[in-house]
Amino acid sequence: MSMGIGINAGVPDAGRQNGRLRPAACGVWFTSTGTVMPKVLKFEDEEGMIRMMEHVHVSTSEKKYYCGIPVMEYQCSAQYYGMVCQFKLFYYMERNEWKILLD
């Protein structure tokens, strides 16, 4: 009979990230507890234009591992050309780098 000692002791991995990730510049606000809250971001769109999203609203944030790489994943929304746009924002802690995935 197995007691389960040592089973599932590793960090759960979310696998590969699907979709096209674009580099992003992100302005953040740090809460009093040290939580990072994205507020403004800029990224380059398909046409090569630099786009800016202000008043970013974070719905959820979660630390995940993609192929063993630790990433903070933020489920966000913001006004973008008069419409509410849903997107994911990724912060790669080891590289100190932000990426955006537009739905």
Short mmCIF file of C-alpha atoms in Angstrom, two decimals:
data_model
loop_
_atom_site.label_atom_id
_atom_site.label_comp_id
_atom_site.label_asym_id
_atom_site.label_seq_id
_atom_site.Cartn_x
_atom_site.Cartn_y
_atom_site.Cartn_z
CA MET A 1 0.00 0.00 0.00
CA SER A 2 1.34 3.43 -0.99
CA MET A 3 1.13 6.33 1.41
CA GLY A 4 1.79 8.96 -1.26
CA ILE A 5 5.02 10.23 0.28
CA GLY A 6 7.00 12.07 -2.40
CA ILE A 7 4.22 11.88 -4.96
CA ASN A 8 3.36 15.23 -6.55
CA ALA A 9 6.18 16.93 -4.64
CA GLY A 10 7.26 18.91 -7.71
CA VAL A 11 5.97 22.29 -8.81
CA PRO A 12 2.89 21.96 -11.06
CA ASP A 13 3.64 22.99 -14.61
CA ALA A 14 1.09 24.75 -16.83
CA GLY A 15 2.79 23.47 -20.02
CA ARG A 16 3.36 25.73 -23.01
CA GLN A 17 1.89 29.15 -23.58
CA ASN A 18 -0.40 29.28 -26.59
CA GLY A 19 -0.76 32.34 -28.77
CA ARG A 20 1.57 35.11 -29.86
CA LEU A 21 3.21 36.90 -26.98
CA ARG A 22 4.33 40.46 -27.63
CA PRO A 23 6.90 42.37 -25.58
CA ALA A 24 5.31 45.08 -23.45
CA ALA A 25 6.39 48.01 -21.30
CA CYS A 26 4.36 48.09 -18.12
CA GLY A 27 3.82 50.78 -15.49
CA VAL A 28 2.94 49.16 -12.17
CA TRP A 29 1.74 50.14 -8.72
CA PHE A 30 3.04 48.34 -5.64
CA THR A 31 0.55 47.86 -2.80
CA SER A 32 1.58 48.16 0.85
CA THR A 33 1.92 44.36 0.98
CA GLY A 34 4.26 44.27 -2.04
CA THR A 35 1.71 43.03 -4.58
CA VAL A 36 2.40 44.20 -8.15
CA MET A 37 -0.62 45.75 -9.92
CA PRO A 38 -0.20 46.70 -13.61
CA LYS A 39 -1.81 50.06 -14.41
CA VAL A 40 -0.49 51.23 -17.81
CA LEU A 41 1.16 49.36 -20.67
CA LYS A 42 2.57 49.93 -24.12
CA PHE A 43 3.14 47.37 -26.85
CA GLU A 44 3.76 47.17 -30.58
CA ASP A 45 0.79 45.98 -32.66
CA GLU A 46 0.75 44.00 -35.95
CA GLU A 47 1.28 47.16 -38.03
CA GLY A 48 4.33 48.24 -36.02
CA MET A 49 2.49 51.04 -34.19
CA ILE A 50 3.13 51.59 -30.48
CA ARG A 51 -0.19 51.27 -28.64
CA MET A 52 -0.97 52.33 -25.09
CA MET A 53 -3.56 50.97 -22.67
CA GLU A 54 -4.39 52.99 -19.58
CA HIS A 55 -6.52 52.15 -16.53
CA VAL A 56 -5.71 48.44 -16.67
CA HIS A 57 -8.03 46.41 -14.42
CA VAL A 58 -6.60 43.16 -13.03
CA SER A 59 -9.27 40.46 -12.52
CA THR A 60 -6.98 37.71 -11.26
CA SER A 61 -3.28 37.08 -10.78
CA GLU A 62 -1.57 33.76 -10.28
CA LYS A 63 1.97 32.45 -10.15
CA LYS A 64 2.44 29.70 -12.74
CA TYR A 65 5.27 27.70 -14.24
CA TYR A 66 5.45 27.41 -18.02
CA CYS A 67 7.98 24.74 -19.01
CA GLY A 68 9.61 25.21 -15.61
CA ILE A 69 9.90 29.01 -15.90
CA PRO A 70 8.19 30.97 -13.07
CA VAL A 71 5.71 33.52 -14.42
CA MET A 72 3.14 35.82 -12.83
CA GLU A 73 0.03 35.67 -14.99
CA TYR A 74 -2.50 38.52 -14.85
CA GLN A 75 -6.00 38.30 -16.36
CA CYS A 76 -6.74 41.91 -17.32
CA SER A 77 -9.14 44.23 -19.10
CA ALA A 78 -8.82 47.82 -20.32
CA GLN A 79 -10.48 50.32 -22.62
CA TYR A 80 -8.90 50.05 -26.06
CA TYR A 81 -10.29 52.20 -28.90
CA GLY A 82 -13.63 52.60 -27.14
CA MET A 83 -14.09 48.87 -26.46
CA VAL A 84 -13.28 46.79 -23.40
CA CYS A 85 -10.42 44.48 -24.33
CA GLN A 86 -9.65 41.27 -22.41
CA PHE A 87 -6.03 40.13 -22.36
CA LYS A 88 -3.40 38.29 -20.37
CA LEU A 89 -0.25 39.92 -19.10
CA PHE A 90 2.79 37.84 -18.14
CA TYR A 91 5.68 38.90 -15.94
CA TYR A 92 8.79 36.73 -16.25
CA MET A 93 10.49 37.18 -12.89
CA GLU A 94 13.85 35.65 -13.85
CA ARG A 95 14.22 37.94 -16.89
CA ASN A 96 12.37 40.95 -15.42
CA GLU A 97 10.29 41.08 -18.60
CA TRP A 98 6.62 41.76 -19.46
CA LYS A 99 4.65 40.14 -22.33
CA ILE A 100 1.05 40.63 -23.48
CA LEU A 101 -1.30 38.08 -25.06
CA LEU A 102 -4.32 39.69 -26.71
CA ASP A 103 -7.39 37.45 -27.08
#
